[in-house]
Short mmCIF file of C-alpha atoms and ligand atoms in Angstrom, two decimals:
data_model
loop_
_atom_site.label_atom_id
_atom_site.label_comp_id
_atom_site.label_asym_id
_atom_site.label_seq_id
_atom_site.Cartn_x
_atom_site.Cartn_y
_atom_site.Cartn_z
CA UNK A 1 7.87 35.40 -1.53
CA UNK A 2 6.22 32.41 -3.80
CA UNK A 3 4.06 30.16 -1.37
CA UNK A 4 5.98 26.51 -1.07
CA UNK A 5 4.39 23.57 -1.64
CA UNK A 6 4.36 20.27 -1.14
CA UNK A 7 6.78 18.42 -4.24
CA UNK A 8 6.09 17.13 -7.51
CA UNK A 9 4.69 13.86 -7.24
CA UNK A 10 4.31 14.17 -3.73
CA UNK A 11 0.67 15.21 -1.98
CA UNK A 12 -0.51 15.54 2.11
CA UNK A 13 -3.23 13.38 3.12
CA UNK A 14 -6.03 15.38 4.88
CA UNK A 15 -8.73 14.06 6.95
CA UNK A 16 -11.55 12.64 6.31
CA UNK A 17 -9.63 10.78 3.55
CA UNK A 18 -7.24 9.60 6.06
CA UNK A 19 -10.30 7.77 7.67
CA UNK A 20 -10.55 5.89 4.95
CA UNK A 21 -6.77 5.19 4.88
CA UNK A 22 -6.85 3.84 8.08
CA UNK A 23 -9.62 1.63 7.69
CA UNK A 24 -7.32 0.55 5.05
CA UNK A 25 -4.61 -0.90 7.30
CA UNK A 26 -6.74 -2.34 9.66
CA UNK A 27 -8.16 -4.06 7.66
CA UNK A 28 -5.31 -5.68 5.95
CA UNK A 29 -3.34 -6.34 9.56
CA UNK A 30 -6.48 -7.71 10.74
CA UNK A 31 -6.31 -10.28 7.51
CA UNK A 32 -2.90 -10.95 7.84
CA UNK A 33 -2.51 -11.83 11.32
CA UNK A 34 -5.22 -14.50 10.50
CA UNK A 35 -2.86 -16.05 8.28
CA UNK A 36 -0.28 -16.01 11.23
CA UNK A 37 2.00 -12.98 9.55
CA UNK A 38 3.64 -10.77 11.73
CA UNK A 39 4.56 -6.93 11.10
CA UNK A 40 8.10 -5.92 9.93
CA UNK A 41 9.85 -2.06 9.93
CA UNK A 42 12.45 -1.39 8.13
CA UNK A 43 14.34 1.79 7.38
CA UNK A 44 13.17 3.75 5.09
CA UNK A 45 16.94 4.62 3.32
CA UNK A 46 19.06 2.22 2.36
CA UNK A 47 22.89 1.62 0.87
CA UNK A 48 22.07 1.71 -2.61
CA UNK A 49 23.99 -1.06 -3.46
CA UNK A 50 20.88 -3.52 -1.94
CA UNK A 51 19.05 -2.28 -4.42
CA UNK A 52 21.36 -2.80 -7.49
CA UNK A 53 22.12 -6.00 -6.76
CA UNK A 54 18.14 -7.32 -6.08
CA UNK A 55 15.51 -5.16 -8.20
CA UNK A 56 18.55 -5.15 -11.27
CA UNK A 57 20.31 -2.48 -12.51
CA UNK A 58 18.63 -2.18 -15.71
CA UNK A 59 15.09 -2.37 -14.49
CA UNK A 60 13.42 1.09 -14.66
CA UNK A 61 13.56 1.50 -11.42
CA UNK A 62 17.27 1.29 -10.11
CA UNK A 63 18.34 3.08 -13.79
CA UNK A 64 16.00 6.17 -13.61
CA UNK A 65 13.55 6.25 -10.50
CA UNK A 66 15.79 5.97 -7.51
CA UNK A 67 16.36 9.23 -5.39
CA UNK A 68 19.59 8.43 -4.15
CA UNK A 69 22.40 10.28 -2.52
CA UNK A 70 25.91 10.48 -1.49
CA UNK A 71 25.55 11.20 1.86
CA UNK A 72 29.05 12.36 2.76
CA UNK A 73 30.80 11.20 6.53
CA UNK A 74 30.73 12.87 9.73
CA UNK A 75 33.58 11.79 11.33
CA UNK A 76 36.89 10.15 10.16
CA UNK A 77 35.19 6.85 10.46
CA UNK A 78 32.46 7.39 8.67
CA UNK A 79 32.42 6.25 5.13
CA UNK A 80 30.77 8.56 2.24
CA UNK A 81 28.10 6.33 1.17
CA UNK A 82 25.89 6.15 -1.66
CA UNK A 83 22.20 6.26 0.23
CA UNK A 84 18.28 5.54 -1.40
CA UNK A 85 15.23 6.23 -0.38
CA UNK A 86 13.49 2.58 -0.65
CA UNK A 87 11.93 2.03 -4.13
CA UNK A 88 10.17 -1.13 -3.20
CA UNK A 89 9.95 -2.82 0.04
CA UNK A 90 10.81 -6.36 -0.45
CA UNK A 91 14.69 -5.89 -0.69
CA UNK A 92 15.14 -4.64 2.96
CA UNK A 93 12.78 -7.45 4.20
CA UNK A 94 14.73 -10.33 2.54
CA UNK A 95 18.35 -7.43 4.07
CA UNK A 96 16.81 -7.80 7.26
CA UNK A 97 15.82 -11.78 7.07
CA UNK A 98 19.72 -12.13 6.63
CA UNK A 99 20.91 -9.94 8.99
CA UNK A 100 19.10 -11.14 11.99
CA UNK A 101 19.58 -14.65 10.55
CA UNK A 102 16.33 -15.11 11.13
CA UNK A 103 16.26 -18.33 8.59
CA UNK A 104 18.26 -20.03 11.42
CA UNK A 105 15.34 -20.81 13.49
CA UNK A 106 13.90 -23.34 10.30
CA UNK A 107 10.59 -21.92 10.83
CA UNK A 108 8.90 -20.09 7.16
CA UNK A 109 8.78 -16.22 8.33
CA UNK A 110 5.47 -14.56 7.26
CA UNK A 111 6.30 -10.52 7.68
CA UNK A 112 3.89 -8.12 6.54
CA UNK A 113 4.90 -3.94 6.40
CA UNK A 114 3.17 -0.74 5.80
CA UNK A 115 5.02 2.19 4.42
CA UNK A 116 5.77 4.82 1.92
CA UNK A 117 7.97 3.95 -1.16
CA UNK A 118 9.50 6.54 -3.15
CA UNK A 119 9.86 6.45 -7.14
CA UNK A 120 10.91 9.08 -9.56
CA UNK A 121 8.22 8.21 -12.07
CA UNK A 122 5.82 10.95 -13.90
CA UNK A 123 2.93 11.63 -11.83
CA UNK A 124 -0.49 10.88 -12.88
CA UNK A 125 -3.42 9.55 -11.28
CA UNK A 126 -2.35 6.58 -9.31
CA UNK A 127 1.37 6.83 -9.74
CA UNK A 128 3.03 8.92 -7.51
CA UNK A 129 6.59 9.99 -6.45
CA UNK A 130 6.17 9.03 -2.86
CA UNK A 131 3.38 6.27 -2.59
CA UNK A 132 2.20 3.85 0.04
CA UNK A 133 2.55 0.26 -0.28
CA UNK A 134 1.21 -2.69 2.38
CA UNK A 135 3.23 -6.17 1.40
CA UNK A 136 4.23 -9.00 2.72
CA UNK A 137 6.61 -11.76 1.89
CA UNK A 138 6.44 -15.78 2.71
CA UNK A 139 10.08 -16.56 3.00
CA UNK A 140 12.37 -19.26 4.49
CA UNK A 141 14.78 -22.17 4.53
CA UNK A 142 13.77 -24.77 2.02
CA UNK A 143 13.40 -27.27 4.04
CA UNK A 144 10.65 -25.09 6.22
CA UNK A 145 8.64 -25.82 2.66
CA UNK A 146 9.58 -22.22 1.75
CA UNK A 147 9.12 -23.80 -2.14
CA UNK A 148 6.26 -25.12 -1.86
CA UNK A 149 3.17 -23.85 -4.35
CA UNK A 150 1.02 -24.54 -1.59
CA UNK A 151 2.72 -20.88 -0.26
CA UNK A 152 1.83 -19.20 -3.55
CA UNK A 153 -1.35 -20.65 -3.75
CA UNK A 154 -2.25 -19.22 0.22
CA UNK A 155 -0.99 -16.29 -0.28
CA UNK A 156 -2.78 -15.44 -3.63
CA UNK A 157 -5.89 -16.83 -1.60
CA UNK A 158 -4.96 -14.68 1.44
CA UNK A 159 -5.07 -11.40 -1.04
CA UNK A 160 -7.90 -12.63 -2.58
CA UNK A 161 -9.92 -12.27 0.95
CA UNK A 162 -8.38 -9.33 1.65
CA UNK A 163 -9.56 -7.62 -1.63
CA UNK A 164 -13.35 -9.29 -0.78
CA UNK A 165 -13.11 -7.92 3.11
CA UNK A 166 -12.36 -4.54 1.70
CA UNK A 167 -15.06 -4.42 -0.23
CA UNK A 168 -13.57 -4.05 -3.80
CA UNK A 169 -15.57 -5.08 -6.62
CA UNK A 170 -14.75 -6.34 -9.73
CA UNK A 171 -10.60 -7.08 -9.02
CA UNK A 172 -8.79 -9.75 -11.57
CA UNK A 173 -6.49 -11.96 -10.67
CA UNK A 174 -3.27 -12.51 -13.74
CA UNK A 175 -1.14 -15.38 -13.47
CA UNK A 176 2.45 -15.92 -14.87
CA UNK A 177 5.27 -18.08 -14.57
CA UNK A 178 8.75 -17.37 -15.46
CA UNK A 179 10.33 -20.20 -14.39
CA UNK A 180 13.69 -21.03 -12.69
CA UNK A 181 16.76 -18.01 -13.15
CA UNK A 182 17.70 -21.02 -15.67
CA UNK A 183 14.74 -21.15 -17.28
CA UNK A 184 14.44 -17.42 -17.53
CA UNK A 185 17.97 -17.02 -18.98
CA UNK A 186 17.27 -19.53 -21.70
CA UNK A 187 14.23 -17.40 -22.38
CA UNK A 188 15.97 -14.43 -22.91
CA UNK A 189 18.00 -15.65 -25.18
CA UNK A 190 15.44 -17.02 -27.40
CA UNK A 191 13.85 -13.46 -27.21
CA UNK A 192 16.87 -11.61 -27.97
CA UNK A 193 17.33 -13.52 -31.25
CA UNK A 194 14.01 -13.49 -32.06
CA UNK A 195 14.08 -9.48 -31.33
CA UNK A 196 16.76 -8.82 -34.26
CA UNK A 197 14.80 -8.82 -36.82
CA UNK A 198 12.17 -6.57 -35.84
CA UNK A 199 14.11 -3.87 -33.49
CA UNK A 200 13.89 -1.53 -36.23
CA UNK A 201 9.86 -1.48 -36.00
CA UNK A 202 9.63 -1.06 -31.99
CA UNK A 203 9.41 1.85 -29.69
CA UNK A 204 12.98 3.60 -28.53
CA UNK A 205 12.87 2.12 -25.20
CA UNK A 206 12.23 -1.31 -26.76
CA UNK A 207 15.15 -0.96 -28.97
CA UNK A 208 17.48 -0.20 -25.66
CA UNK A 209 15.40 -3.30 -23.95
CA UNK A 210 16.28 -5.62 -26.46
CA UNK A 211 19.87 -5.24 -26.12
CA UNK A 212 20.15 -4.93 -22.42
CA UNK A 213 16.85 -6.73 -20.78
CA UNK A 214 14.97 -7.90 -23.38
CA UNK A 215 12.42 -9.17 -20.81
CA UNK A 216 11.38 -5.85 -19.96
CA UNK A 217 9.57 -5.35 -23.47
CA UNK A 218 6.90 -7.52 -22.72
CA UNK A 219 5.90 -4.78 -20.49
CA UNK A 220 5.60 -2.26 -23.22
CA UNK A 221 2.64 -0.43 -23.60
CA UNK A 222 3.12 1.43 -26.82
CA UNK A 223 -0.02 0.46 -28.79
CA UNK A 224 1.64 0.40 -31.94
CA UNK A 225 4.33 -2.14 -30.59
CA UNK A 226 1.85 -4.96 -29.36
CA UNK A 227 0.74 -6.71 -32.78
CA UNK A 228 4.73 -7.44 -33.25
CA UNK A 229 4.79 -8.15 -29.26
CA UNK A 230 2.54 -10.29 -29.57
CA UNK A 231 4.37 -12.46 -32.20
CA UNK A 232 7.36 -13.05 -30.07
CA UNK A 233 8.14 -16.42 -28.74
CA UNK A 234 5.99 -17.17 -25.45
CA UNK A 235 7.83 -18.02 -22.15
CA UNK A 236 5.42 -20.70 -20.87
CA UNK A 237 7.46 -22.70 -23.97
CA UNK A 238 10.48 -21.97 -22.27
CA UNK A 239 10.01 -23.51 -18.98
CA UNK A 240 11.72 -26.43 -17.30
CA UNK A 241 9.65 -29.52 -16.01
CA UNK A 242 10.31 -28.49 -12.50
CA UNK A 243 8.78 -24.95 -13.10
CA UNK A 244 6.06 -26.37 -15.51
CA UNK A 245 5.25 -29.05 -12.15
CA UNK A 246 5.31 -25.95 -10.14
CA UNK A 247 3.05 -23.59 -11.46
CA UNK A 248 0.39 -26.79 -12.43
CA UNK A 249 0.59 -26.97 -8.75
CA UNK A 250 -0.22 -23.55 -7.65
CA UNK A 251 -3.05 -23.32 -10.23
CA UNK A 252 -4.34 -26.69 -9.06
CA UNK A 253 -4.75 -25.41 -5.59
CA UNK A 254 -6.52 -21.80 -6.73
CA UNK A 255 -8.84 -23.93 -8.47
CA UNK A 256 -9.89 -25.89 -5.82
CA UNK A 257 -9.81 -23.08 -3.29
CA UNK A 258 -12.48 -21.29 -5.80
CA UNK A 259 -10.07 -18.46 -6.60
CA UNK A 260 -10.42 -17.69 -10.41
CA UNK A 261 -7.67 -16.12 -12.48
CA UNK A 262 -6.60 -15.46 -15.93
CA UNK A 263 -3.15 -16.92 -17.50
CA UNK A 264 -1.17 -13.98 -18.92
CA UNK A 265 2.01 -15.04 -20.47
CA UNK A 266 3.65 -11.19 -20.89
CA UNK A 267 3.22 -10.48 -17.05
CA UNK A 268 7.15 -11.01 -15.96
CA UNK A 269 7.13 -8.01 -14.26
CA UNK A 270 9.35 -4.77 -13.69
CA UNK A 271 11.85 -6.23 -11.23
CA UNK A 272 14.83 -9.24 -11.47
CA UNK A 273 14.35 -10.43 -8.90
CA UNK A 274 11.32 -12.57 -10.04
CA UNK A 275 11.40 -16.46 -10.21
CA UNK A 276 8.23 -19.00 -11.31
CA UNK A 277 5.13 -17.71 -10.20
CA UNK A 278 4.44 -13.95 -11.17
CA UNK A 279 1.15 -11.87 -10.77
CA UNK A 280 -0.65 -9.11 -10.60
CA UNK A 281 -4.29 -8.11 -9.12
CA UNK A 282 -6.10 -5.51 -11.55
CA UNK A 283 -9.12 -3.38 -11.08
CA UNK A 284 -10.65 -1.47 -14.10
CA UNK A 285 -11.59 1.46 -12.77
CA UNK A 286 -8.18 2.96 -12.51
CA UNK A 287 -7.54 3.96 -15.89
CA UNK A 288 -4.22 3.73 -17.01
CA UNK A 289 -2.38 2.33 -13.83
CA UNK A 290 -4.79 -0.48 -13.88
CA UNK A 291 -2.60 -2.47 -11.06
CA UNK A 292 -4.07 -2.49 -7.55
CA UNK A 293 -1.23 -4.98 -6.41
CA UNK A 294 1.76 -6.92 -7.62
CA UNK A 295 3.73 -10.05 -6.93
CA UNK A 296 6.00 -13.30 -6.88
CA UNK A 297 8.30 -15.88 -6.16
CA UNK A 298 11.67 -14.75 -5.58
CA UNK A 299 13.53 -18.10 -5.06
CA UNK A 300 17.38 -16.57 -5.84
CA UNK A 301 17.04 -12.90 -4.22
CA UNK A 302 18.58 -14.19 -0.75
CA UNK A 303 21.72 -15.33 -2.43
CA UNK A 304 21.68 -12.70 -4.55
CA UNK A 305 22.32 -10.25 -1.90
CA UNK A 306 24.85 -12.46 -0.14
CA UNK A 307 22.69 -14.44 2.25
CA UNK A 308 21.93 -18.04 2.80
CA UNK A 309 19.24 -19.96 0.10
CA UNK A 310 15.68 -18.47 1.42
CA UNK A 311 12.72 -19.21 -1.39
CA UNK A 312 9.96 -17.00 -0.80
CA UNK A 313 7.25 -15.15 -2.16
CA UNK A 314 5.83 -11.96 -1.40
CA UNK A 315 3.14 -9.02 -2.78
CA UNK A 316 2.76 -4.98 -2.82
CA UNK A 317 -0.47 -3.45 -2.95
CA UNK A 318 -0.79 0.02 -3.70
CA UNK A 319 -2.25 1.96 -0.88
CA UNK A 320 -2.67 4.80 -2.59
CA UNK A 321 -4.91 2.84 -5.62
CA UNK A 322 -6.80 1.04 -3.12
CA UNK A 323 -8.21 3.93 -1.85
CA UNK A 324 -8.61 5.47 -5.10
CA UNK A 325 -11.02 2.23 -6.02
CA UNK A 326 -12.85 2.37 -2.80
CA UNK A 327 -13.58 5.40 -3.07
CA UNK A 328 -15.19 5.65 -6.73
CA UNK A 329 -17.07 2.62 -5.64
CA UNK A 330 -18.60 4.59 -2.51
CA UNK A 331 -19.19 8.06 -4.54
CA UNK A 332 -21.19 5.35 -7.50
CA UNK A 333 -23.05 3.79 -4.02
CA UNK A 334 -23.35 7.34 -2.44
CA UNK A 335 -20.65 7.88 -0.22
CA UNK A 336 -21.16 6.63 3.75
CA UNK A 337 -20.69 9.60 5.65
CA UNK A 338 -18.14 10.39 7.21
CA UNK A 339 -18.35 10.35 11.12
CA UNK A 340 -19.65 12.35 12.91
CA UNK A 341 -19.12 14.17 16.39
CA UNK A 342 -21.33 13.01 19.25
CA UNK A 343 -21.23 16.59 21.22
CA UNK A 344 -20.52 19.71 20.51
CA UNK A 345 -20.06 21.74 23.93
CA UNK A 346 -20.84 25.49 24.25
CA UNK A 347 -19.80 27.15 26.96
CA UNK A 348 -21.15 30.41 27.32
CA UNK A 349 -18.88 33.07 28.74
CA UNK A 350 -15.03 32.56 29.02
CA UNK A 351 -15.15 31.39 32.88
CA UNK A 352 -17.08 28.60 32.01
CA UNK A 353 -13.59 27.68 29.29
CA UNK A 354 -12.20 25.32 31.99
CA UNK A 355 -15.37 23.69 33.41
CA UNK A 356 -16.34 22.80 29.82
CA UNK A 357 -12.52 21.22 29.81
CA UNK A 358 -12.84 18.92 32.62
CA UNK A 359 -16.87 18.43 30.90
CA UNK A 360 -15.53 17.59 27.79
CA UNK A 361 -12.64 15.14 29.28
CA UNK A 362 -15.33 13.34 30.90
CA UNK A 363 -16.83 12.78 27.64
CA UNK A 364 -14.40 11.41 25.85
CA UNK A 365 -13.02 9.55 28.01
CA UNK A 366 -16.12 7.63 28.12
CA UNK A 367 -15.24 7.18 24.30
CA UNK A 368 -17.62 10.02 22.91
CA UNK A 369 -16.07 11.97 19.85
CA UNK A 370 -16.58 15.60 21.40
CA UNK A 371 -15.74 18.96 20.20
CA UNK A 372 -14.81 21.78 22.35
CA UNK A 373 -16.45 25.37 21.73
CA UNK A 374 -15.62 28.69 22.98
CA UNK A 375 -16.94 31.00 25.81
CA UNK A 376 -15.79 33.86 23.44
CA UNK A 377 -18.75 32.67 21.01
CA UNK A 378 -22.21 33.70 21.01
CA UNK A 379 -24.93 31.44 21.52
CA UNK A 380 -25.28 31.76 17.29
CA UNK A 381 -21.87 31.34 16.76
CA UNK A 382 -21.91 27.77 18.73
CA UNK A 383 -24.95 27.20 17.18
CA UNK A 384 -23.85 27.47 13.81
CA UNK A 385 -20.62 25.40 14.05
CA UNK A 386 -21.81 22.91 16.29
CA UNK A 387 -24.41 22.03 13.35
CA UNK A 388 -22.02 21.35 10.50
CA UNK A 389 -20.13 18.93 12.55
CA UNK A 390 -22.46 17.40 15.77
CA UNK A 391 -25.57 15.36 16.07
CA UNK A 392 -26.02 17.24 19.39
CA UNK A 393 -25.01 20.92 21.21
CA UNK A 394 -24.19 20.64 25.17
CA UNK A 395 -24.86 23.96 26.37
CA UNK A 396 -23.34 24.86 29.51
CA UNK A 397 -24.43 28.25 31.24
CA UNK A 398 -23.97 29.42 34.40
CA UNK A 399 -27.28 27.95 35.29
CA UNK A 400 -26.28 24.82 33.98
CA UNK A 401 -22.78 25.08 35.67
CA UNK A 402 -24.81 25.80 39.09
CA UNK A 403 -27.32 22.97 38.98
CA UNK A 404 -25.79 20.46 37.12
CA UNK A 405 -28.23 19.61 34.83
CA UNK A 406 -27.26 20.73 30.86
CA UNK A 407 -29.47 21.66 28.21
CA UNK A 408 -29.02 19.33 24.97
CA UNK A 409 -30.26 20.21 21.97
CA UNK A 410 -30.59 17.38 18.96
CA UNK A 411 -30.02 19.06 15.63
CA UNK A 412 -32.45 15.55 13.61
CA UNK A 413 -35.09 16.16 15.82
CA UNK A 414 -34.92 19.67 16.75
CA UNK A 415 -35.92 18.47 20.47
CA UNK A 416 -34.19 20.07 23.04
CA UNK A 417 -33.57 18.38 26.46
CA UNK A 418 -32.44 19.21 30.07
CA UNK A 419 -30.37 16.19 31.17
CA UNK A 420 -28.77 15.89 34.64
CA UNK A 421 -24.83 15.73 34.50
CA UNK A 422 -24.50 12.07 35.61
CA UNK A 423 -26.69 10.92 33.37
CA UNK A 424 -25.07 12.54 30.01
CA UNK A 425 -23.09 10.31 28.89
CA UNK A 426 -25.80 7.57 28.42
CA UNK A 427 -27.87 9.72 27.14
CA UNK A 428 -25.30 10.88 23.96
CA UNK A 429 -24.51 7.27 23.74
CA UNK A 430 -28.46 6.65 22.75
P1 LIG B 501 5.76 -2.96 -7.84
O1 LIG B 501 6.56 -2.78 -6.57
O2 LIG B 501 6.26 -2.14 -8.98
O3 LIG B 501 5.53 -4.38 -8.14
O4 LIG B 501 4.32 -2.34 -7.52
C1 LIG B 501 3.38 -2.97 -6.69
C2 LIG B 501 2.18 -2.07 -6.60
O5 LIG B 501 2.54 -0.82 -6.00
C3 LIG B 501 1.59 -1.67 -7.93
O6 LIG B 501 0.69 -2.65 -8.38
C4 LIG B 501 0.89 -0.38 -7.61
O7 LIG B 501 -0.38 -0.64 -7.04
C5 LIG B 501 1.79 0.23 -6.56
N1 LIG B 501 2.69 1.24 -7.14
C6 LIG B 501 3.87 1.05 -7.77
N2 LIG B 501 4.41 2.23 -8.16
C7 LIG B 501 3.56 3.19 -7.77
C8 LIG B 501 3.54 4.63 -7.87
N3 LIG B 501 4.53 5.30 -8.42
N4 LIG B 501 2.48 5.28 -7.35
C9 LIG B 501 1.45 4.61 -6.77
N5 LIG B 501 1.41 3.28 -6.63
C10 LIG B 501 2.44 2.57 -7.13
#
């Protein structure tokens, strides 16, 4: 029978790497409730409708990444419904903000989430089919100041720290606007016109782009389609006042909060959704997928979905490319090792299996990381694994059993010890 594994796209995360993972998200929660955010869950399949109507349905990702299926009714009063697995994570947030009407209280809600997000994109390093992404989204009534730049600029500050806290080097902060749905509109437009005469010289997705979002070919990546990319009209020229006030706003803040940035007019983005201030956190050392993070204003997105008007902006790091980055800056500093057990316990002969139980309980309950050997081992056996993993063997004989003092041996040092039972604990804690 061919051996199953795991599918396309898709990978298990093994320990120690999921040390690091966690580190990860404590990290980042630890941030984020010092900004006063609070965590959010929210299923992880949707109706696919939600999606349609708020990422857009001719963004990539609704017209050829979604896994979606019609997932047919149990009972008479069940509907067949069209179900996907969440692309992105900021839809159900702003599903949920409306459906526990939780603009109603006037306060801004600051949610923060943690989960996988599933895309049918082609694998390579950094992109996967089922990826992690930790985000969080700024988002209320306007008159809770839900508009305010002041928002963008904290939260771009906010990920700024985080990125710091984490240790990552060398991240870069792009900056966009795309102004009001108004002011994008007018823009695209002016780009489809100004698209006619050169369709015939761009890439095959461009050519479909042009016609249906021409937007989306700013994000094209074809090298041979960026010197007549980069003639196209700008959107900054596009904006309204009110977005021009906006953004001058947001910047102005950065500045004075020391956060430095670079102005990139093409960044508008992969999803609709998007209003005013756009942007995306970078890191070099990923190669191709070069984004560690990516962000916005979504002013319209509420309505859009059939709730009241909730401004807000929100972010999605890539879980999966922060770790990636961390760890090729720890393998270039020499990797910090990975921890390592306190005790190893041998007992030696089967009847001593239980005593070394209740031993090894005691341990760890006094918050030792312990490992558990085997009467069934020789003394060389226990030897042997116990120095791969442990700073220190416990041996426990019928001797020791008898007189309560154990024999500890220190694999640095080679020094080996008899310590008295009650006295263990402090003494692998040294
Ligand atoms: P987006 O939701 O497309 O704005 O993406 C936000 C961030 O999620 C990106 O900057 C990436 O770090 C990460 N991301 C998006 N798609 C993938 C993927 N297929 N695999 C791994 N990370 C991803």
């Amino acid at each position: 029978m061919a051996t199953l594994k795991a599918v396309r796209g898709t990978r298990d995360l093994l320990p120690p790497e999921t040390e690091l993972w966690n580190r990860i998200e404590t990290t980042a929660r630890a941030v984020f409730a010092r900004y006063n955010f609070g965590e959010i869950q929210t299923p992880i399949f949707e109706d696919t409708t939600l999606f349609a109507r708020s990422v857009g349905e001719e963004t990539d990702i609704v017209s050829k990444e979604m896994f979606t299926w019609e997932d047919r009714a149990r009972a008479q009063s069940e509907k067949t419904q069209s179900l996907t697995l969440r692309p992105e994570n900021t839809a159900g947030v702003v599903r949920a903000y409306i459906e526990h009407g939780l603009g109603e209280s006037g306060q801004l809600q600051k949610l923060y989430y943690i989960g996988p997000q599933f895309r049918r994109e082609r694998p390579q390093k950094g992109r996967y089919r089922q990826f992690w992404q930790i985000g969080a989204e700024v988002i209320g009534p306007p008159s809770a100041g839900s508009e305010s730049p002041l928002r963008d600029a904290e939260v771009l500050e906010m990920l700024a720290t985080l990125l710091d806290e984490l240790g990552i080097k060398g991240w870069a902060l792009e900056l966009n606007s795309v102004g009001s749905a108004a002011d994008r509109a007018k823009y695209n437009d002016i780009l489809r016109a100004a698209l006619i005469p050169v369709v015939g010289q761009i890439c095959q997705d461009c050519q479909r782009r042009a016609v249906t979002n021409p937007l989306r070919v700013l994000d094209c990546k074809v090298p041979e389609d960026q010197p007549i990319i980069e003639t196209l009209p700008k959107i900054g020229d596009s904006l309204g006042e009110d977005s021009k006030e906006h953004f001058a706003a947001v910047t102005a803040a950065l500045d004075s909060a020391g956060v430095t940035y670079k102005l990139n007019q093409r960044l508008v983005r992969g999803l609709d959704y998007y209003t005013r201030t756009t942007f995306e956190f970078t890191h070099g050392g990923l190669g191709a997928q070069n984004a560690l993070l990516g962000g916005g204003r979504y002013d319209g997105l509420s309505e859009a979905i059939g709730g009241p008007k909730a401004p807000g902006i929100g972010f999605a790091i890539g879980l999966d490319r922060l770790v990636l980055t961390i760890q090729a800056q720890n393998l270039a500093q020499k990797a910090a090792p990975t921890q390592v057990v306190d005790a190893y316990i041998a007992p030696l002969g089967e009847s001593l299996n239980a005593v070394a139980l209740v031993l090894a309980r005691e341990l760890r309950q006094a918050g030792l990381r312990v490992e558990l050997g085997d009467g069934s081992f020789r003394l060389k056996k226990s030897f042997e694994a116990a120095n791969k993993i442990a700073r220190r063997i416990v041996i426990l004989g019928e001797d020791e059993h008898r007189s309560g003092i154990l024999t500890v041996k220190d694999f640095a040092t080679g020094a080996q010890v008899k310590v008295p039972r009650g006295e263990l604990v402090e003494f692998l804690k040294g």
